[in-house]
Amino acid sequence: MAKLNNSEFAIVMVPLPAQGHLNQLLHLSRLISGYHLPIHFAGTTVHLRQAKTRVHGWGPTFHFQH
């Protein structure tokens, strides 16, 4: 089996529009980012604004897409 580089992967996270799912998704994203994989969030403006506020000060960089 061929070995793949981390640069060949991108993780896309899409939060559900329900209460409480965003925090768990952000913590999971933080764990995954420990493997140096790029994390992209896709969602509504409201969810992305909440996510940006909650990850402020975290080490890994997340990419937010509308």
XYZ file of C-alpha atoms in Angstrom:
66
model
C 0.000 0.000 0.000
C 1.340 3.450 -0.888
C 2.090 5.845 1.942
C 0.196 9.154 1.675
C 1.506 12.526 2.798
C -0.475 14.762 5.141
C -0.543 17.386 2.375
C -2.825 15.076 0.367
C -5.596 15.319 2.954
C -7.961 18.049 4.055
C -10.578 17.609 6.767
C -13.932 19.387 6.320
C -16.092 19.849 9.417
C -19.764 20.778 9.031
C -21.514 21.585 12.336
C -25.139 20.557 12.749
C -27.502 23.482 13.366
C -28.440 22.091 16.788
C -27.433 23.283 20.234
C -24.273 21.776 21.652
C -22.730 20.141 18.583
C -20.259 22.928 17.871
C -18.156 22.487 21.024
C -17.627 18.765 20.449
C -16.762 19.357 16.799
C -14.201 22.000 17.743
C -12.549 19.705 20.285
C -12.443 16.855 17.760
C -10.902 19.251 15.237
C -8.250 20.219 17.734
C -7.332 16.570 18.262
C -7.166 15.915 14.511
C -5.048 19.023 13.945
C -2.415 17.415 16.168
C -1.613 15.244 13.138
C -0.862 18.423 11.130
C -3.879 17.978 8.858
C -5.630 21.102 7.550
C -9.067 21.621 9.107
C -11.786 23.492 7.190
C -15.156 24.468 8.652
C -18.167 24.912 6.363
C -21.383 26.290 7.745
C -23.686 29.214 8.256
C -22.427 32.657 9.180
C -23.791 32.302 12.716
C -22.054 28.979 13.374
C -18.766 30.132 11.878
C -18.791 33.316 13.969
C -19.411 31.246 17.119
C -16.642 28.819 16.139
C -14.150 31.639 15.493
C -14.935 33.115 18.904
C -14.479 29.780 20.686
C -11.161 28.865 19.027
C -9.620 32.285 19.664
C -6.241 31.668 21.288
C -5.961 28.005 20.319
C -2.691 27.002 18.728
C -3.900 25.270 15.537
C -5.187 27.289 12.642
C -8.612 26.435 11.265
C -10.002 27.634 7.945
C -13.606 28.888 7.872
C -15.695 28.676 4.679
C -19.184 30.204 4.184
